[in-house]
CSV table of C-alpha atoms in Angstrom, one decimal:
chain,number,residue,atom,x,y,z
A,1,MET,CA,-56.3,-68.8,-156.2
A,2,ALA,CA,-57.0,-67.7,-159.8
A,3,PHE,CA,-56.6,-63.9,-160.4
A,4,GLN,CA,-57.4,-62.0,-163.6
A,5,PHE,CA,-55.3,-58.8,-164.0
A,6,ILE,CA,-57.1,-56.1,-166.0
A,7,LEU,CA,-55.7,-53.4,-168.2
A,8,PRO,CA,-55.7,-50.4,-165.8
A,9,ASP,CA,-56.5,-46.7,-166.6
A,10,ILE,CA,-53.1,-45.5,-167.8
A,11,GLY,CA,-53.9,-41.9,-168.9
A,12,GLU,CA,-56.7,-39.4,-169.1
A,13,GLY,CA,-58.9,-40.2,-172.1
A,14,VAL,CA,-57.2,-43.5,-172.9
A,15,VAL,CA,-59.7,-46.2,-173.7
A,16,GLU,CA,-57.5,-48.8,-175.4
A,17,ALA,CA,-53.8,-49.9,-175.8
A,18,GLU,CA,-51.9,-52.0,-178.2
A,19,ILE,CA,-49.9,-54.9,-176.8
A,20,GLN,CA,-46.3,-54.1,-177.8
A,21,ARG,CA,-44.3,-56.8,-175.9
A,22,TRP,CA,-44.9,-59.5,-173.3
A,23,PHE,CA,-42.2,-60.0,-170.7
A,24,VAL,CA,-43.8,-63.2,-169.5
A,25,LYS,CA,-45.5,-66.4,-170.8
A,26,PRO,CA,-47.8,-69.0,-169.3
A,27,GLY,CA,-45.9,-71.0,-166.7
A,28,ASP,CA,-43.6,-68.2,-165.6
A,29,GLU,CA,-43.3,-67.4,-161.9
A,30,VAL,CA,-43.6,-63.6,-161.3
A,31,VAL,CA,-43.2,-61.4,-158.2
A,32,GLU,CA,-44.9,-58.2,-157.3
A,33,ASP,CA,-43.8,-55.1,-159.3
A,34,GLN,CA,-42.1,-57.3,-162.0
A,35,PRO,CA,-42.8,-55.9,-165.5
A,36,LEU,CA,-45.5,-58.0,-167.2
A,37,VAL,CA,-46.2,-56.3,-170.5
A,38,GLU,CA,-45.4,-53.2,-172.6
A,39,VAL,CA,-48.4,-51.4,-174.1
A,40,MET,CA,-48.7,-48.4,-176.3
A,41,THR,CA,-51.5,-45.8,-176.2
A,42,ASP,CA,-52.0,-42.7,-178.4
A,43,LYS,CA,-50.1,-40.8,-175.7
A,44,ALA,CA,-47.1,-42.9,-174.6
A,45,THR,CA,-45.6,-46.4,-174.3
A,46,VAL,CA,-46.0,-47.8,-170.8
A,47,THR,CA,-44.6,-50.9,-169.0
A,48,ILE,CA,-47.2,-52.5,-166.6
A,49,PRO,CA,-45.9,-54.3,-163.6
A,50,SER,CA,-47.5,-57.3,-161.8
A,51,PRO,CA,-49.7,-56.3,-158.8
A,52,ARG,CA,-49.2,-59.7,-157.1
A,53,ARG,CA,-46.9,-62.7,-156.8
A,54,GLY,CA,-47.9,-65.9,-158.6
A,55,ARG,CA,-47.7,-68.1,-161.7
A,56,VAL,CA,-48.9,-66.9,-165.1
A,57,THR,CA,-51.5,-69.3,-166.4
A,58,ARG,CA,-53.0,-67.5,-169.4
A,59,LEU,CA,-52.4,-64.5,-171.7
A,60,PHE,CA,-55.5,-63.0,-173.2
A,61,TRP,CA,-53.9,-61.0,-176.0
A,62,LYS,CA,-51.1,-61.5,-178.5
A,63,GLU,CA,-48.5,-58.9,-179.4
A,64,GLY,CA,-50.1,-56.4,-181.8
A,65,ASP,CA,-53.6,-56.9,-180.4
A,66,VAL,CA,-55.5,-53.8,-179.2
A,67,ALA,CA,-57.0,-54.3,-175.7
A,68,LYS,CA,-59.7,-52.1,-174.1
A,69,VAL,CA,-59.2,-50.5,-170.7
A,70,HIS,CA,-60.5,-52.8,-167.9
A,71,ALA,CA,-60.4,-55.8,-170.1
A,72,PRO,CA,-58.4,-58.8,-168.6
A,73,LEU,CA,-54.7,-58.9,-169.7
A,74,LEU,CA,-53.6,-62.1,-168.1
A,75,GLU,CA,-54.6,-64.8,-165.5
A,76,MET,CA,-52.4,-66.0,-162.7
A,77,GLU,CA,-52.4,-68.3,-159.8
A,78,VAL,CA,-51.7,-66.1,-156.8
A,79,GLN,CA,-49.1,-67.2,-154.3
A,80,PRO,CA,-48.5,-66.0,-150.7
A,81,ALA,CA,-46.1,-63.1,-150.5
A,82,PRO,CA,-42.5,-64.1,-149.5
A,83,SER,CA,-40.3,-62.3,-147.0
A,84,ALA,CA,-39.2,-58.8,-147.9
A,85,GLY,CA,-35.5,-59.9,-148.6
A,86,VAL,CA,-36.5,-62.8,-150.9
A,87,ALA,CA,-38.9,-60.6,-152.9
A,88,GLN,CA,-36.3,-57.9,-153.3
A,89,ALA,CA,-33.8,-60.4,-154.6
A,90,GLU,CA,-36.2,-61.9,-157.1
A,91,ARG,CA,-37.3,-58.5,-158.4
A,92,ALA,CA,-33.6,-57.5,-158.9
A,93,ARG,CA,-33.0,-60.7,-160.8
A,94,GLN,CA,-36.1,-60.4,-163.1
A,95,GLN,CA,-36.3,-56.7,-163.6
A,96,PRO,CA,-35.7,-55.5,-167.2
A,97,SER,CA,-33.6,-52.5,-167.9
A,98,PRO,CA,-34.8,-49.0,-166.5
A,99,SER,CA,-36.1,-48.1,-170.0
A,100,GLY,CA,-38.8,-50.8,-169.6
A,101,ARG,CA,-37.7,-52.6,-172.7
A,102,GLY,CA,-34.7,-54.5,-171.4
A,103,HIS,CA,-31.9,-56.4,-173.2
A,104,PRO,CA,-32.8,-59.7,-174.8
A,105,GLU,CA,-30.8,-61.6,-172.1
A,106,THR,CA,-32.6,-59.8,-169.3
A,107,ALA,CA,-36.0,-60.3,-170.8
A,108,GLY,CA,-35.2,-63.9,-171.3
A,109,SER,CA,-34.4,-64.5,-167.7
A,110,ALA,CA,-37.7,-62.8,-166.8
A,111,ARG,CA,-39.4,-65.4,-168.9
A,112,GLY,CA,-37.6,-68.2,-167.2
A,113,GLU,CA,-35.6,-69.1,-170.3
A,114,GLY,CA,-32.2,-68.7,-168.7
A,115,ALA,CA,-29.2,-67.1,-170.3
A,116,ARG,CA,-28.6,-67.5,-174.0
A,117,PRO,CA,-25.6,-69.7,-174.7
A,118,SER,CA,-22.5,-67.9,-176.2
A,119,GLY,CA,-22.6,-67.9,-180.0
A,120,ALA,CA,-26.3,-69.0,-180.1
A,121,PRO,CA,-28.5,-67.0,-182.5
A,122,ARG,CA,-30.6,-64.3,-181.0
A,123,LYS,CA,-33.7,-62.4,-182.1
A,124,ALA,CA,-32.7,-58.8,-182.7
A,125,LEU,CA,-34.9,-56.0,-181.4
A,126,ALA,CA,-35.9,-53.8,-184.3
A,127,THR,CA,-38.8,-52.1,-185.9
A,128,PRO,CA,-40.4,-53.6,-189.0
A,129,ALA,CA,-39.0,-50.8,-191.1
A,130,VAL,CA,-35.5,-51.5,-189.9
A,131,ARG,CA,-35.9,-55.3,-190.5
A,132,ALA,CA,-37.0,-54.5,-194.0
A,133,ALA,CA,-34.0,-52.3,-194.6
A,134,ALA,CA,-31.7,-55.0,-193.3
A,135,ARG,CA,-33.2,-57.5,-195.8
A,136,GLN,CA,-32.8,-55.1,-198.7
A,137,MET,CA,-29.2,-54.5,-197.7
A,138,GLY,CA,-28.5,-58.2,-197.4
A,139,ILE,CA,-27.6,-57.8,-193.7
A,140,ASP,CA,-28.0,-60.5,-191.0
A,141,ILE,CA,-29.8,-58.3,-188.5
A,142,GLY,CA,-29.2,-61.0,-185.7
A,143,ALA,CA,-25.5,-60.3,-186.0
A,144,VAL,CA,-25.8,-56.5,-185.6
A,145,ALA,CA,-25.3,-55.1,-182.1
A,146,GLY,CA,-28.1,-52.5,-181.5
A,147,THR,CA,-27.3,-49.2,-179.9
A,148,GLY,CA,-30.9,-48.0,-179.5
A,149,PRO,CA,-33.0,-48.2,-176.4
A,150,GLY,CA,-32.9,-51.7,-174.8
A,151,GLY,CA,-30.4,-52.9,-177.4
A,152,ARG,CA,-32.8,-52.1,-180.3
A,153,VAL,CA,-31.1,-52.1,-183.8
A,154,THR,CA,-31.4,-48.8,-185.6
A,155,ARG,CA,-30.9,-47.8,-189.2
A,156,GLU,CA,-27.6,-46.2,-188.2
A,157,ASP,CA,-26.5,-49.6,-186.8
A,158,LEU,CA,-27.1,-51.2,-190.2
A,159,THR,CA,-25.1,-48.6,-192.1
A,160,ARG,CA,-22.0,-48.7,-189.9
A,161,GLY,CA,-20.8,-52.0,-191.4
A,162,SER,CA,-18.3,-54.3,-189.7
A,163,GLY,CA,-15.1,-53.5,-187.8
A,164,ASN,CA,-16.6,-50.6,-185.9
A,165,GLY,CA,-16.5,-51.9,-182.3
A,166,HIS,CA,-20.3,-52.3,-182.2
A,167,GLY,CA,-20.4,-55.9,-183.4
A,168,ALA,CA,-19.6,-57.3,-186.9
A,169,ALA,CA,-22.6,-57.2,-189.2
A,170,THR,CA,-22.8,-60.1,-191.8
A,171,TRP,CA,-23.1,-58.5,-195.2
A,172,ALA,CA,-24.6,-61.3,-197.2
A,173,ALA,CA,-25.0,-61.3,-200.9
A,174,PRO,CA,-28.6,-60.8,-202.0
A,175,ALA,CA,-30.3,-64.2,-202.6
A,176,ALA,CA,-31.1,-63.2,-206.2
A,177,VAL,CA,-27.5,-63.1,-207.3
A,178,VAL,CA,-26.5,-66.4,-205.6
A,179,ARG,CA,-26.5,-69.2,-208.2
A,180,GLY,CA,-29.2,-71.8,-207.5
A,181,ALA,CA,-30.7,-69.7,-204.6
A,182,PRO,CA,-34.5,-69.3,-204.6
A,183,ALA,CA,-35.9,-66.0,-205.9
A,184,PRO,CA,-36.9,-63.5,-203.2
A,185,PRO,CA,-40.6,-63.1,-202.6
A,186,ALA,CA,-42.4,-60.7,-204.9
A,187,GLU,CA,-43.9,-58.7,-202.0
A,188,GLU,CA,-43.7,-58.4,-198.2
A,189,ARG,CA,-46.5,-57.8,-195.7
A,190,ILE,CA,-45.6,-55.8,-192.6
A,191,PRO,CA,-48.2,-55.4,-189.9
A,192,LEU,CA,-49.3,-51.8,-189.4
A,193,ARG,CA,-48.7,-51.6,-185.6
A,194,GLY,CA,-47.6,-49.4,-182.8
A,195,VAL,CA,-46.7,-45.8,-183.6
A,196,GLN,CA,-47.1,-46.3,-187.3
A,197,ARG,CA,-50.7,-47.4,-186.8
A,198,LEU,CA,-51.5,-44.4,-184.6
A,199,ILE,CA,-50.0,-42.0,-187.0
A,200,ALA,CA,-51.9,-43.5,-189.9
A,201,GLU,CA,-55.2,-43.2,-188.1
A,202,LYS,CA,-54.6,-39.6,-187.0
A,203,MET,CA,-53.4,-38.5,-190.5
A,204,ALA,CA,-56.4,-40.2,-192.2
A,205,GLN,CA,-58.8,-38.5,-189.7
A,206,SER,CA,-57.2,-35.1,-190.3
A,207,LYS,CA,-57.4,-35.5,-194.1
A,208,ARG,CA,-61.0,-36.7,-193.9
A,209,THR,CA,-62.0,-33.9,-191.5
A,210,ALA,CA,-60.1,-30.7,-192.2
A,211,ALA,CA,-60.3,-28.7,-195.4
A,212,HIS,CA,-56.5,-28.4,-195.9
A,213,PHE,CA,-55.1,-25.2,-197.4
A,214,THR,CA,-51.4,-24.6,-197.6
A,215,TYR,CA,-49.7,-21.3,-198.0
A,216,VAL,CA,-46.0,-21.0,-198.7
A,217,ASP,CA,-43.6,-18.0,-198.4
A,218,GLN,CA,-39.9,-17.4,-197.9
A,219,ALA,CA,-38.0,-15.6,-195.2
A,220,ASP,CA,-34.6,-13.9,-195.4
A,221,VAL,CA,-33.2,-15.2,-192.1
A,222,THR,CA,-29.7,-13.9,-192.5
A,223,GLU,CA,-30.0,-11.8,-189.3
A,224,LEU,CA,-31.6,-14.7,-187.5
A,225,VAL,CA,-28.6,-16.9,-188.4
A,226,ARG,CA,-26.2,-14.4,-186.9
A,227,ALA,CA,-28.3,-13.9,-183.8
A,228,LYS,CA,-28.6,-17.6,-183.3
A,229,GLU,CA,-24.9,-18.2,-183.6
A,230,LYS,CA,-24.1,-15.6,-180.9
A,231,ILE,CA,-26.7,-16.9,-178.5
A,232,ALA,CA,-25.8,-20.5,-179.1
A,233,ALA,CA,-22.1,-19.8,-178.3
A,234,ALA,CA,-23.0,-18.1,-175.1
A,235,ALA,CA,-25.6,-20.8,-174.2
A,236,ARG,CA,-23.0,-23.6,-174.6
A,237,GLU,CA,-21.2,-22.2,-171.5
A,238,GLU,CA,-24.4,-23.0,-169.6
A,239,GLY,CA,-24.7,-26.4,-171.1
A,240,VAL,CA,-27.7,-25.5,-173.3
A,241,ARG,CA,-27.9,-26.4,-177.0
A,242,VAL,CA,-29.7,-23.6,-178.9
A,243,THR,CA,-31.1,-24.4,-182.4
A,244,PHE,CA,-33.4,-22.3,-184.6
A,245,LEU,CA,-36.5,-24.0,-183.1
A,246,PRO,CA,-36.8,-21.8,-180.0
A,247,PHE,CA,-36.8,-18.7,-182.2
A,248,ILE,CA,-39.4,-20.1,-184.5
A,249,VAL,CA,-41.6,-21.2,-181.6
A,250,LYS,CA,-41.4,-17.7,-180.1
A,251,ALA,CA,-42.2,-16.1,-183.4
A,252,ALA,CA,-45.1,-18.5,-183.9
A,253,VAL,CA,-46.6,-17.9,-180.4
A,254,ALA,CA,-46.4,-14.1,-181.0
A,255,ALA,CA,-48.2,-14.5,-184.3
A,256,LEU,CA,-50.8,-16.7,-182.7
A,257,LYS,CA,-51.6,-14.0,-180.2
A,258,LYS,CA,-52.2,-11.6,-183.0
A,259,PHE,CA,-54.2,-14.2,-185.0
A,260,PRO,CA,-55.9,-16.4,-182.4
A,261,GLN,CA,-58.0,-18.2,-185.1
A,262,LEU,CA,-55.0,-20.4,-185.7
A,263,ASN,CA,-54.7,-21.4,-182.0
A,264,ALA,CA,-58.0,-23.1,-182.0
A,265,SER,CA,-60.0,-26.2,-182.7
A,266,LEU,CA,-63.5,-26.9,-184.2
A,267,ASP,CA,-66.3,-28.5,-182.2
A,268,GLU,CA,-68.2,-30.0,-185.1
A,269,GLU,CA,-71.1,-31.3,-182.9
A,270,LYS,CA,-71.9,-27.8,-181.5
A,271,HIS,CA,-70.7,-25.9,-184.6
A,272,GLU,CA,-68.4,-23.8,-182.4
A,273,ILE,CA,-64.8,-22.6,-182.9
A,274,VAL,CA,-62.9,-23.1,-179.7
A,275,VAL,CA,-60.1,-20.5,-179.3
A,276,LYS,CA,-57.4,-21.5,-176.9
A,277,ARG,CA,-55.9,-18.9,-174.5
A,278,HIS,CA,-52.9,-21.1,-173.7
A,279,TYR,CA,-50.0,-21.9,-176.0
A,280,ASP,CA,-49.0,-25.6,-175.9
A,281,VAL,CA,-46.8,-26.1,-179.0
A,282,ALA,CA,-46.2,-29.5,-180.4
A,283,ILE,CA,-42.8,-30.3,-182.0
A,284,ALA,CA,-42.8,-33.1,-184.5
A,285,SER,CA,-39.8,-35.4,-184.0
A,286,ALA,CA,-38.7,-38.3,-186.2
A,287,THR,CA,-37.6,-41.4,-184.2
A,288,ASP,CA,-36.8,-45.0,-185.0
A,289,ALA,CA,-40.3,-45.9,-183.9
A,290,GLY,CA,-41.9,-43.3,-186.2
A,291,LEU,CA,-43.0,-39.7,-186.0
A,292,LEU,CA,-43.7,-38.5,-182.4
A,293,VAL,CA,-45.1,-35.1,-181.5
A,294,PRO,CA,-44.2,-34.1,-177.9
A,295,VAL,CA,-45.6,-30.9,-176.6
A,296,VAL,CA,-43.9,-27.8,-175.1
A,297,ARG,CA,-46.4,-26.7,-172.4
A,298,GLY,CA,-46.9,-23.0,-171.9
A,299,ALA,CA,-44.5,-22.0,-174.6
A,300,ASP,CA,-45.4,-18.3,-174.2
A,301,THR,CA,-44.2,-18.4,-170.6
A,302,LEU,CA,-40.7,-19.7,-171.3
A,303,SER,CA,-37.5,-17.7,-171.9
A,304,LEU,CA,-35.5,-18.6,-175.0
A,305,LEU,CA,-33.0,-20.7,-173.0
A,306,ASP,CA,-35.7,-22.5,-171.1
A,307,LEU,CA,-37.5,-23.1,-174.4
A,308,ALA,CA,-34.3,-24.6,-175.8
A,309,ARG,CA,-33.8,-26.8,-172.8
A,310,GLU,CA,-37.4,-28.1,-173.0
A,311,ILE,CA,-37.2,-28.8,-176.7
A,312,GLU,CA,-34.0,-30.7,-176.2
A,313,ARG,CA,-35.4,-32.7,-173.4
A,314,LEU,CA,-38.5,-33.7,-175.3
A,315,ALA,CA,-36.5,-34.7,-178.4
A,316,GLN,CA,-34.1,-36.8,-176.3
A,317,ASP,CA,-36.9,-38.5,-174.5
A,318,ALA,CA,-38.7,-39.2,-177.8
A,319,LYS,CA,-35.7,-40.7,-179.5
A,320,ALA,CA,-34.9,-42.9,-176.4
A,321,GLY,CA,-38.4,-44.2,-176.3
A,322,LYS,CA,-39.0,-42.6,-172.9
A,323,ALA,CA,-41.7,-40.1,-173.8
A,324,ARG,CA,-43.9,-39.3,-170.8
A,325,PRO,CA,-47.7,-39.3,-171.1
A,326,GLU,CA,-47.9,-35.7,-169.8
A,327,ASP,CA,-45.7,-34.7,-172.8
A,328,GLN,CA,-48.1,-36.1,-175.4
A,329,GLY,CA,-51.4,-34.7,-176.7
A,330,GLY,CA,-53.4,-31.7,-175.9
A,331,SER,CA,-51.4,-29.3,-178.1
A,332,THR,CA,-52.9,-26.1,-179.6
A,333,PHE,CA,-50.5,-25.6,-182.6
A,334,THR,CA,-47.7,-27.7,-184.2
A,335,VAL,CA,-44.3,-26.9,-185.7
A,336,THR,CA,-42.8,-29.6,-187.9
A,337,SER,CA,-39.4,-29.8,-189.5
A,338,LEU,CA,-37.4,-32.3,-191.4
A,339,GLY,CA,-34.1,-30.8,-190.2
A,340,ALA,CA,-31.3,-31.1,-192.6
A,341,LEU,CA,-33.7,-32.8,-195.1
A,342,GLY,CA,-36.1,-29.9,-194.9
A,343,GLY,CA,-36.3,-29.5,-198.7
A,344,LEU,CA,-37.7,-26.5,-200.5
A,345,PHE,CA,-41.3,-26.7,-199.1
A,346,ALA,CA,-44.0,-29.2,-198.3
A,347,THR,CA,-47.7,-29.4,-197.5
A,348,PRO,CA,-47.8,-30.7,-193.9
A,349,VAL,CA,-50.9,-32.5,-192.6
A,350,ILE,CA,-52.7,-30.7,-189.7
A,351,ASN,CA,-52.3,-32.4,-186.3
A,352,TYR,CA,-56.0,-33.1,-185.6
A,353,PRO,CA,-57.9,-31.6,-183.8
A,354,GLU,CA,-55.8,-28.4,-184.3
A,355,VAL,CA,-56.5,-26.1,-187.2
A,356,ALA,CA,-53.0,-25.2,-188.3
A,357,ILE,CA,-49.4,-26.5,-188.6
A,358,LEU,CA,-46.3,-24.7,-189.6
A,359,GLY,CA,-43.6,-26.5,-191.6
A,360,ILE,CA,-40.1,-25.1,-191.6
A,361,HIS,CA,-37.5,-26.0,-194.2
A,362,SER,CA,-33.8,-25.8,-195.0
A,363,ILE,CA,-31.9,-22.5,-194.7
A,364,ARG,CA,-30.0,-22.1,-198.0
A,365,PRO,CA,-27.7,-19.4,-199.4
A,366,THR,CA,-29.9,-17.9,-202.1
A,367,PRO,CA,-29.4,-15.0,-204.6
A,368,VAL,CA,-31.9,-12.2,-203.8
A,369,ALA,CA,-32.4,-8.6,-205.0
A,370,ARG,CA,-31.5,-5.9,-202.4
A,371,ASP,CA,-31.5,-2.2,-203.3
A,372,GLY,CA,-31.2,-3.0,-207.0
A,373,GLN,CA,-28.3,-5.4,-206.4
A,374,VAL,CA,-28.2,-9.2,-206.4
A,375,VAL,CA,-26.7,-10.5,-203.1
A,376,VAL,CA,-26.5,-13.9,-201.5
A,377,ARG,CA,-28.7,-14.2,-198.4
A,378,GLU,CA,-29.8,-17.0,-196.0
A,379,VAL,CA,-33.3,-17.9,-197.1
A,380,MET,CA,-35.8,-20.4,-195.6
A,381,HIS,CA,-39.3,-21.4,-196.9
A,382,LEU,CA,-42.2,-21.8,-194.5
A,383,SER,CA,-45.3,-23.8,-195.3
A,384,LEU,CA,-48.5,-23.2,-193.3
A,385,SER,CA,-51.3,-25.7,-193.6
A,386,SER,CA,-54.6,-24.6,-192.1
A,387,ASP,CA,-58.2,-25.8,-191.9
A,388,HIS,CA,-60.1,-23.6,-194.4
A,389,ARG,CA,-63.3,-24.2,-192.4
A,390,VAL,CA,-61.8,-22.1,-189.6
A,391,VAL,CA,-59.0,-20.1,-191.1
A,392,ASP,CA,-59.5,-17.9,-194.2
A,393,GLY,CA,-56.8,-17.8,-196.7
A,394,HIS,CA,-55.9,-14.1,-196.1
A,395,VAL,CA,-55.6,-14.8,-192.3
A,396,ALA,CA,-53.2,-17.7,-193.0
A,397,ALA,CA,-51.2,-15.4,-195.2
A,398,ALA,CA,-51.1,-12.6,-192.7
A,399,PHE,CA,-50.1,-15.1,-189.9
A,400,THR,CA,-47.2,-16.4,-192.0
A,401,ALA,CA,-46.2,-12.8,-192.9
A,402,GLU,CA,-46.0,-12.0,-189.2
A,403,VAL,CA,-43.9,-15.0,-188.4
A,404,ILE,CA,-41.5,-14.0,-191.3
A,405,ARG,CA,-41.4,-10.4,-190.1
A,406,LEU,CA,-40.2,-11.6,-186.6
A,407,LEU,CA,-37.7,-14.1,-188.0
A,408,GLU,CA,-36.2,-11.5,-190.4
A,409,GLU,CA,-35.8,-9.0,-187.5
A,410,PRO,CA,-35.1,-11.3,-184.6
A,411,SER,CA,-34.6,-8.3,-182.3
A,412,LEU,CA,-38.4,-7.9,-182.4
A,413,ILE,CA,-38.8,-11.4,-180.8
A,414,PHE,CA,-37.0,-10.2,-177.7
A,415,MET,CA,-39.7,-7.6,-177.2
A,416,ARG,CA,-42.0,-10.4,-176.1
A,417,MET,CA,-39.5,-12.4,-174.1
A,418,VAL,CA,-40.4,-13.3,-170.5
C-alpha cells in the first residue's frame, strides 16, 4: 500500500523547514523509527524518523529545498510489521549516531550502500565555508578526519596539519603554481542554505525594519576582573565554569528593570510597544554551522552559578549541533560577544523583533586618569544598538551607564542576586 509521509508540526509557529540531509533514497527498506531526514527550522535542527515500515519509492524534495509543514516528504510502500525482535535488530543496525547526523559509514548502511571499502575515497561532512577554506589552503578535505558532530570536518581540523593522530591531511600545492595545471575558476558559487540563510533573512529583516542607533561607552572593569577570578576559582570546585557573561547578563537584567523600554518589541500593525515582564536573554554563539542565539529563560530568577551553568550548557549544545527547540527564539534582549576577538567596539544588528542588543568587547589593560595620575586599568567597551523608534537616545545612554555602573562596582550586582 502506498503511503505519503508529510512534514509534521515540529515546533510552535514553525511553518516550513529546510531539507538538510536525507538518510534514505528510493528503493531503501526502512523500519519504524528509523531516521529518514534531517530538517532545519528557524528554531532548531531536527531528525524525523519513519512512522512505518516499508520501502521508499519517492523523495519529494532535494537537499536544500524548503518544505512547508503538512507537505509530503516522501512516499513509501508500507509493509506488515515484523516481530518485535526482528524490528529491534534492524533499527539497531540502521540507526545513525545519537546526534542524529551519524558517521558516513553508519549513514551509508542506512541507505543500503554497505560499508565503504578500506582506502576508498569518502565524501567528507563539512559546511560550505569549511570546504571553501580547504580549497584555499590546498587541502584534500576527504583525507581529513573530522572531530565535529557526526564526524563533521571543522576549521580546526584543517589547521592541525598532518601527524596529529587525527588523520593525515593531504597538503596539496595550489593548482595555480603547478606547471601545466589549469587555472582555478575566477569565482565560486556557494548555496546560501541552512543556518546561514536564516541568519541572512533575520538580519535583513532587522535592518529593513528597525531604525538602528548605536551608543558606545567604556567601563573600567578592574574590580570585576578580580571578583570574577575569585568566584571562578571557588566555582571550579563545584565543577562550574564561570566567565564574565553571567555578571554581564545580571547587570543587563538589572538595567532592563530600570529601563523597561529596552525589554520590549514593537507591534507595527497595532502601533503598540509591547513591554515584556519576563527576562529571557539570548546569548549569541559562534559555531561551525554559523551564528546561533540560544536563550537563557528567566535570567532574573537564576543565581550567578546557575546562570553560569545554563550559559555553558547552551553554548555546548549549540557547538555540538544539539540545540533544543525550546532553547531557541522568544528572547526579550540579546547579549553578543566575539570573545577573544572582541575588538574595540562594533555596531551589532538587533535580534528582531527585539528593540535592543548589547555588544561586549575585549578587556584590555589601558592607561586611564585616576585622581590626577595615569594608571593602567582593565577597560572594556560596550556597544548598545537599539531601535530608535522605541528607544530614545538618552534612554539608551542611561541604560548603558547603568550597566557600566554595575560592572565597575560588581558588589552592587549581588544586591539583586536570588
